[in-house]
mmCIF file of C-alpha atoms and ligand atoms in Angstrom:
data_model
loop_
_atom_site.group_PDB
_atom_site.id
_atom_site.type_symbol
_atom_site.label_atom_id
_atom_site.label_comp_id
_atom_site.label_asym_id
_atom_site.label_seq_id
_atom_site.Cartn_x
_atom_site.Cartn_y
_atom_site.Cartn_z
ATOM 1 C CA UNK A 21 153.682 96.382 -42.438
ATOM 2 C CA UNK A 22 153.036 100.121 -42.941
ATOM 3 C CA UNK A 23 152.988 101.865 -45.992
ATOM 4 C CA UNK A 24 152.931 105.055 -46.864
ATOM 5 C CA UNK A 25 151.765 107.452 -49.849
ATOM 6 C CA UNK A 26 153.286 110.674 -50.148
ATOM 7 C CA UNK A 27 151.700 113.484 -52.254
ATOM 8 C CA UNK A 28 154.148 116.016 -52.432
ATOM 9 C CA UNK A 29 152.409 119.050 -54.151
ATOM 10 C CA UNK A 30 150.261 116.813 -55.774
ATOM 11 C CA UNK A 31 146.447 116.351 -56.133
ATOM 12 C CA UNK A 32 143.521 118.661 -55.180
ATOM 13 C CA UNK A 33 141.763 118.308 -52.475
ATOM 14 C CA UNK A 34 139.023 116.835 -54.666
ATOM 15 C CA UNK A 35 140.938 114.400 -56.253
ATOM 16 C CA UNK A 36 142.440 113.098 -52.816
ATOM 17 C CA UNK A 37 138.790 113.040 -51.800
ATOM 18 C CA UNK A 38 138.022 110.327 -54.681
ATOM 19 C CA UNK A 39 141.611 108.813 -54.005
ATOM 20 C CA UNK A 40 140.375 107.838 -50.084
ATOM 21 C CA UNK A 41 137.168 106.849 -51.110
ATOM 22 C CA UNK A 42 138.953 104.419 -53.589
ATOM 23 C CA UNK A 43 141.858 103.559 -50.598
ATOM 24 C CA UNK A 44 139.593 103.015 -47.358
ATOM 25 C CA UNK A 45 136.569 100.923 -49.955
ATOM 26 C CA UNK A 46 139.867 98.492 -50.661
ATOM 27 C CA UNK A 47 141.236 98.512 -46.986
ATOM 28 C CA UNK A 48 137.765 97.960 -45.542
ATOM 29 C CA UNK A 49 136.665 95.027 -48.019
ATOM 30 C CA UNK A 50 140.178 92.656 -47.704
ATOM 31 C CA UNK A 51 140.042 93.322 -44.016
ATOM 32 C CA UNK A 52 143.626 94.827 -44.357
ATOM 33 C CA UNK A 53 144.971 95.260 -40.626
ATOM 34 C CA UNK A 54 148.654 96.670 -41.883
ATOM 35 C CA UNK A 55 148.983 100.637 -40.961
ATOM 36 C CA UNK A 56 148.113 102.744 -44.131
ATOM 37 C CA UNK A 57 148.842 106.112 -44.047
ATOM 38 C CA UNK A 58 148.511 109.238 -46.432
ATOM 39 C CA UNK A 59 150.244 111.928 -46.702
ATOM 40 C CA UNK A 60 148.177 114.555 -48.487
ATOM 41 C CA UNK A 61 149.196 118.348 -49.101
ATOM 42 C CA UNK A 62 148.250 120.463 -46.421
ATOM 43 C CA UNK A 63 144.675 122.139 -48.801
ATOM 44 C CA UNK A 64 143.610 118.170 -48.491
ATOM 45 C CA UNK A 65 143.964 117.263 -44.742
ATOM 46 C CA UNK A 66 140.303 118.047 -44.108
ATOM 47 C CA UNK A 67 139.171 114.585 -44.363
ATOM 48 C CA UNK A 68 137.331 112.060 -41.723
ATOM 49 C CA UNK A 69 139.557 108.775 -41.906
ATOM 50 C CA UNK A 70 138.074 105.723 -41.454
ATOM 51 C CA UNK A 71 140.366 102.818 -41.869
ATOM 52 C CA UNK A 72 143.494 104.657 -43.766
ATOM 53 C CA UNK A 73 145.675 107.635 -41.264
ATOM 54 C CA UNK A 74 146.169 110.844 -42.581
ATOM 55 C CA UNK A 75 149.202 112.658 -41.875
ATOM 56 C CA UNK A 76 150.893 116.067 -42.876
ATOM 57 C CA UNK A 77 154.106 116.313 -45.156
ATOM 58 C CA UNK A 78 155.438 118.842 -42.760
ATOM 59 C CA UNK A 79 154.226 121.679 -39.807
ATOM 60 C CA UNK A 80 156.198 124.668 -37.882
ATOM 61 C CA UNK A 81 157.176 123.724 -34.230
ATOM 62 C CA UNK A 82 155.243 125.791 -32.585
ATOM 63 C CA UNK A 83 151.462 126.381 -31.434
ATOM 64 C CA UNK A 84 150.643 129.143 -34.094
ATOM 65 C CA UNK A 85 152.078 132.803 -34.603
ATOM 66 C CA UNK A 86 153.525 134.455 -36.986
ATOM 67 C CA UNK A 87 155.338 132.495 -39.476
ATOM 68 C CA UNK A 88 154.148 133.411 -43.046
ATOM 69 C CA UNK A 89 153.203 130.514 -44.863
ATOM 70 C CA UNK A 90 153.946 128.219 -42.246
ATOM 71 C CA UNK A 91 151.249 125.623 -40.812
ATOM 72 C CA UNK A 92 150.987 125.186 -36.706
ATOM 73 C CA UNK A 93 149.595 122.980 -34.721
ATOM 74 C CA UNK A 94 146.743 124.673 -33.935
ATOM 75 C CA UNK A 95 145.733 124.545 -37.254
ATOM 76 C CA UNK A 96 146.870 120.448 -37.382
ATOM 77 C CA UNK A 97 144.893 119.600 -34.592
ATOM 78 C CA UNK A 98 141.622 121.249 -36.266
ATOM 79 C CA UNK A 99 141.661 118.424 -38.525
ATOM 80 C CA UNK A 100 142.775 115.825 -35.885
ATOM 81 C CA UNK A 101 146.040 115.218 -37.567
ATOM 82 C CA UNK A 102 148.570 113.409 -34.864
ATOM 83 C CA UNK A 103 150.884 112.157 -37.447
ATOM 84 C CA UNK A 104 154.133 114.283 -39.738
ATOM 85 C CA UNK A 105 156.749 113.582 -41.812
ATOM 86 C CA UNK A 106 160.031 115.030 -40.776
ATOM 87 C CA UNK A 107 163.413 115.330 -42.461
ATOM 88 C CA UNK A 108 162.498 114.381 -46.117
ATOM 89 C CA UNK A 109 164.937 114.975 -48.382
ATOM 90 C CA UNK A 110 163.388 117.530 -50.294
ATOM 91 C CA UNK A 111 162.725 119.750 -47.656
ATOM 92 C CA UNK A 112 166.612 119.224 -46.792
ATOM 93 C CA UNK A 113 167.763 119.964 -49.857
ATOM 94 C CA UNK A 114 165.170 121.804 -51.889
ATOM 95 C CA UNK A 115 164.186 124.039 -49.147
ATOM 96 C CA UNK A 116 166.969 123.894 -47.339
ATOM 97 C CA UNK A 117 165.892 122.669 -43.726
ATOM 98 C CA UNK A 118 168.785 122.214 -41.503
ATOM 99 C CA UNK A 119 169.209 119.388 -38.682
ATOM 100 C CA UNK A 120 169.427 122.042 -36.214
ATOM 101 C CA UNK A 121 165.742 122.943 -37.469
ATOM 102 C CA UNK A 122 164.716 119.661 -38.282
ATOM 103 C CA UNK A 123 165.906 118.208 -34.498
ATOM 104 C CA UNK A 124 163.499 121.204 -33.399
ATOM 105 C CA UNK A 125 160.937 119.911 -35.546
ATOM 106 C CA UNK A 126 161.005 116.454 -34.458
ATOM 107 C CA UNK A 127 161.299 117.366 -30.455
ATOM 108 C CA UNK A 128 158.269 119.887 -30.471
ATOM 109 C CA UNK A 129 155.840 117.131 -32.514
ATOM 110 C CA UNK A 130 157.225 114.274 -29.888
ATOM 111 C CA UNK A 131 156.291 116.094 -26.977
ATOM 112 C CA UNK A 132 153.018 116.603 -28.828
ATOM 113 C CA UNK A 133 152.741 112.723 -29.109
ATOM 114 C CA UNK A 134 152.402 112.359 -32.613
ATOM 115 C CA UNK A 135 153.343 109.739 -34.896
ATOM 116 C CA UNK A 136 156.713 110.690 -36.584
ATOM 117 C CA UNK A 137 157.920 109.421 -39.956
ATOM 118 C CA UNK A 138 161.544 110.150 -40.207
ATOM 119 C CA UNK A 139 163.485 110.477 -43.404
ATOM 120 C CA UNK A 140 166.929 109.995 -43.727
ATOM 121 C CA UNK A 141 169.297 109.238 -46.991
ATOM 122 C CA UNK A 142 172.295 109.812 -48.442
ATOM 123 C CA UNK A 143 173.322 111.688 -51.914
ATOM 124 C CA UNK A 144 174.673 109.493 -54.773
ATOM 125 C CA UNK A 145 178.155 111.450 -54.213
ATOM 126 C CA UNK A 146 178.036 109.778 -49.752
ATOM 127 C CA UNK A 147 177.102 106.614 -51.652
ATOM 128 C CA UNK A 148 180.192 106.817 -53.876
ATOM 129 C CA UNK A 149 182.320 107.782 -51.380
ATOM 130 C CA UNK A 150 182.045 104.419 -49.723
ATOM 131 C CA UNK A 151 180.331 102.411 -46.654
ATOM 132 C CA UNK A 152 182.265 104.855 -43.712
ATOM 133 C CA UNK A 153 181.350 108.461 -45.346
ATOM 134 C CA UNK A 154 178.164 107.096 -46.644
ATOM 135 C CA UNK A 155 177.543 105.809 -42.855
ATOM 136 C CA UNK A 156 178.732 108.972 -41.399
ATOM 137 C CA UNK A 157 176.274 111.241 -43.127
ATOM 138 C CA UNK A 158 173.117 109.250 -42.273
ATOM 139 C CA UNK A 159 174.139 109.018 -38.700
ATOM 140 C CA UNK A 160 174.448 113.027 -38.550
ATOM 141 C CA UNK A 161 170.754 113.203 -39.943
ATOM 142 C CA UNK A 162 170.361 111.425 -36.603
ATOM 143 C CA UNK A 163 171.749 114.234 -34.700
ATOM 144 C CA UNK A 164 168.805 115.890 -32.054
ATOM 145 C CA UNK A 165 166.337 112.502 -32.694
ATOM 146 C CA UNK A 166 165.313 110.578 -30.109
ATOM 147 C CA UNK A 167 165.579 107.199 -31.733
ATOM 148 C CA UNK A 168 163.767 105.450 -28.499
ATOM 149 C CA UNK A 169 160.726 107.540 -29.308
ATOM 150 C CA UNK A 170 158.223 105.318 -29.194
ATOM 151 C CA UNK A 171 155.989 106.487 -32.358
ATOM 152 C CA UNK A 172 158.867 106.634 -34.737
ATOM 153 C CA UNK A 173 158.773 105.609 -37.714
ATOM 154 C CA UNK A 174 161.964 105.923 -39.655
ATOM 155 C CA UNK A 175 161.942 106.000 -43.331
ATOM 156 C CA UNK A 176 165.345 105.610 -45.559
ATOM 157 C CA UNK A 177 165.174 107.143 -48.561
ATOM 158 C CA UNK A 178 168.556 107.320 -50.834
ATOM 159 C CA UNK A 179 168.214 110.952 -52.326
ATOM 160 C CA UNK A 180 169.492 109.770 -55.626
ATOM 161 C CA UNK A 181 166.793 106.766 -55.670
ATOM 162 C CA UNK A 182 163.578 109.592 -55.011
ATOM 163 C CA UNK A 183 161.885 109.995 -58.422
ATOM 164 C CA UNK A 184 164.485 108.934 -60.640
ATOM 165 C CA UNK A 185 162.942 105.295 -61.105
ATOM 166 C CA UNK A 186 166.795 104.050 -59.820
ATOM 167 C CA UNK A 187 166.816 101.676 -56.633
ATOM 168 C CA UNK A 188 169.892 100.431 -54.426
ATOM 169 C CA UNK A 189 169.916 96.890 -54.703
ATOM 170 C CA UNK A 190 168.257 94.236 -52.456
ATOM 171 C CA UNK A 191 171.363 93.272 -51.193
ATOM 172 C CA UNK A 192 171.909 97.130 -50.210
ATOM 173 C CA UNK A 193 168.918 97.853 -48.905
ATOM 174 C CA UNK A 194 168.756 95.234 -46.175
ATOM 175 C CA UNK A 195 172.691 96.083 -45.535
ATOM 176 C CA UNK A 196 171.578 99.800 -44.706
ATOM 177 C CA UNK A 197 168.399 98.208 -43.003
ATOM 178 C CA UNK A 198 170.737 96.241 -40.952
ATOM 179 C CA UNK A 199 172.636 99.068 -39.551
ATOM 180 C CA UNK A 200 169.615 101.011 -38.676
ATOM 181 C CA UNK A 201 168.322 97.680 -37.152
ATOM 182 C CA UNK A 202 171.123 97.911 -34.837
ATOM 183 C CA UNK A 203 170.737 101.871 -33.896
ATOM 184 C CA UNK A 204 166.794 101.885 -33.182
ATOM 185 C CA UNK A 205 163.604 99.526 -33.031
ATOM 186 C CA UNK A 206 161.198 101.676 -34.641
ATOM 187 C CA UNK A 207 159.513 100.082 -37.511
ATOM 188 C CA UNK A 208 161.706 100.490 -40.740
ATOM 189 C CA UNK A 209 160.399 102.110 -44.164
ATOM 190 C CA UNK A 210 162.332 101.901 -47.633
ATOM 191 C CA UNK A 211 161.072 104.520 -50.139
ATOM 192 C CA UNK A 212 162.778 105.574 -53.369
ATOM 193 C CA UNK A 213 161.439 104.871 -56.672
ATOM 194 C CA UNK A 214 158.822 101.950 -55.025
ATOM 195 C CA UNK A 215 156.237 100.906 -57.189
ATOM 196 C CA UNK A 216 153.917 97.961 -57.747
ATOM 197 C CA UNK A 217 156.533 95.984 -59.650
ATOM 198 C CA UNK A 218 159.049 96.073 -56.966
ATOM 199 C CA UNK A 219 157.024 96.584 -53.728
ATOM 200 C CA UNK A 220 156.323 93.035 -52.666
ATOM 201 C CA UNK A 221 160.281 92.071 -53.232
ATOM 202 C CA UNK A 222 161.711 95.576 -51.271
ATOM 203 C CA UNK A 223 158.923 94.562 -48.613
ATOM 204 C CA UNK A 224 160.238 90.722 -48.286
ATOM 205 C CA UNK A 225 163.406 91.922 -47.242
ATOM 206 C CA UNK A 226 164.649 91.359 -43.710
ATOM 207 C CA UNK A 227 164.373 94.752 -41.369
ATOM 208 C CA UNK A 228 161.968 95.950 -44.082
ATOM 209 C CA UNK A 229 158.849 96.553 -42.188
ATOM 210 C CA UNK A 230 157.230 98.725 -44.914
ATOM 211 C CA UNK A 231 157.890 101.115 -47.707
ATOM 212 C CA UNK A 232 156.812 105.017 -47.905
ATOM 213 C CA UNK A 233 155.908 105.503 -51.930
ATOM 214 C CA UNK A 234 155.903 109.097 -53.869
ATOM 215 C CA UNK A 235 154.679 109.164 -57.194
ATOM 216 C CA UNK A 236 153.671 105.550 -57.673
ATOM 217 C CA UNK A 237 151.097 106.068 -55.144
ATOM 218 C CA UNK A 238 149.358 108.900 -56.600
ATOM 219 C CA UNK A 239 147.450 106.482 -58.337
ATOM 220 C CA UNK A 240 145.139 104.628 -55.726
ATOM 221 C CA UNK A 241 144.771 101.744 -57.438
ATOM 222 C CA UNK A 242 148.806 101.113 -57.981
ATOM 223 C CA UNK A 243 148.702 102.032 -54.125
ATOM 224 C CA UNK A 244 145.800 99.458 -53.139
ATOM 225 C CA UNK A 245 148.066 96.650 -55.149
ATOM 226 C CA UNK A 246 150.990 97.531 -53.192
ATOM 227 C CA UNK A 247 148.853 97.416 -49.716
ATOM 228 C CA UNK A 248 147.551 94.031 -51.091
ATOM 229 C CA UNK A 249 151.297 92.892 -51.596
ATOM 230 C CA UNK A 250 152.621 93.841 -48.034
ATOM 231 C CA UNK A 251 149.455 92.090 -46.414
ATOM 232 C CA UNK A 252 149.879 89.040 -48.339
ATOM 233 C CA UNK A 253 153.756 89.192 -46.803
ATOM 234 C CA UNK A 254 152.350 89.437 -43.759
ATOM 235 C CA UNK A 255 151.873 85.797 -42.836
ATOM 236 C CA UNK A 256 155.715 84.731 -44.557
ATOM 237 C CA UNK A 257 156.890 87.370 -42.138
ATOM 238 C CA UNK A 258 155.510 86.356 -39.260
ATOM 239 C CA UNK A 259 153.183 89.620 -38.258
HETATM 240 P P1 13P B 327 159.227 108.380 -55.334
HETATM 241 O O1 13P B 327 158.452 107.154 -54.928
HETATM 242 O O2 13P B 327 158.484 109.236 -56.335
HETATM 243 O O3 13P B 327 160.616 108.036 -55.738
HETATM 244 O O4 13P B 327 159.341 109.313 -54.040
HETATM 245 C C1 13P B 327 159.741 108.733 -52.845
HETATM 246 C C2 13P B 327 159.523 109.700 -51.757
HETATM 247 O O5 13P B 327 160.157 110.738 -51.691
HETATM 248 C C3 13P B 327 158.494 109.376 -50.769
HETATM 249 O O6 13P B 327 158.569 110.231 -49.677
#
């Protein structure tokens, strides 16, 4: 299992200091062997792991130069990060990130080795339209991505199930998780609206391999329960 907690533009870089201490105490004590990783905002990345990943919400293809208010990897590898999210759905549509951009993304950090966690989802209105658009839309957010990359990590997050405390149903979950089954065999994340009352069940689910949580996470203990769930799945799943 792998499971993921995504800051956003939240938490100081003090209070994600307290938040690890709290994360990598519970990892280290219940001898937790499932991949944890954190996604912290880009003032917090200075930390020295131990047990838990770090990785960075987002970073400019290129070495460094001049991109105002952009983050390189120059300035990634300083702080030893190997790991970035690409293609979450706020940077498509908040920020407007385009898959032409985000396919340049995603090829510069491969050939850099690091450990990608993709995002890809569909609006309420693809969802609505039915299975073929809905289908249709995620496979274009597939468009420049190597899916036999072999540290993927794909993540499918509905855009209309991201902070809104709404989920797709089990039923549709493991349907979409089916069809990405078929396309790749990277490791398969669900994350919309995941929290400790629903973690365990959206983690039982078959092609379910993990779950990438937003605000739910930010507090550590609510994230340590929902590590303790997906480790205790662990031995009805087989890993
Ligand atoms: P929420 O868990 O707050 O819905 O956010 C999900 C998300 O966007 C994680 O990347």
């Amino acid at each position: 299992m792998i499971i993921c907690a995504n800051f956003k533009a939240n938490k100081t870089r003090q209070e994600t200091r307290a938040y690890m201490a709290v994360v990598e105490s519970f990892v280290s004590a219940n001898d937790i062997s499932d991949t944890v990783i954190v996604f912290p905002p880009f003032t917090a990345l200075d930390h020295d792991p131990r047990n838990v990943l770090i990785g960075v919400q987002n970073g400019y293809p290129v070495a460094n130069g001049a991109f105002t208010g952009e983050i390189a990897l120059e300035q990634l590898e300083e702080f030893g990060i190997k790991t970035i999210l690409i293609g979450h759905s706020e940077r498509r549509h908040i920020i407007g990130e385009t898959q032409e951009q985000i396919a340049q993304k995603f090829q510069f950090f491969a050939e850099q080795g690091f450990v990608i966690v993709y995002c890809v989802g569909e609006p309420l209105e693809m969802r609505e339209a039915g299975e073929d658009v809905m289908m249709t839309y995620i496979e274009r957010q597939f468009e420049g991505i190597d899916l036999a990359y072999p540290d993927l990590i794909i993540a499918y997050e509905p855009v209309w199930a991201i902070g809104t405390g709404l989920t797709p149903s089990n039923q549709d979950i493991e349907a979409l998780h089916h069809a990405l089954r078929a396309k790749t065999s990277a490791p398969l994340l669900y994350g919309g609206s995941v929290k400790v009352e629903n973690a365990g069940e959206i983690m039982a689910l078959e092609n379910v391999d993990g779950v990438l949580v937003g605000s739910a996470a930010l507090s550590a203990n609510d994230f340590c329960d929902m590590i303790a769930q997906a480790a205790e799945l662990n031995t009805q799943k087989g890993e």
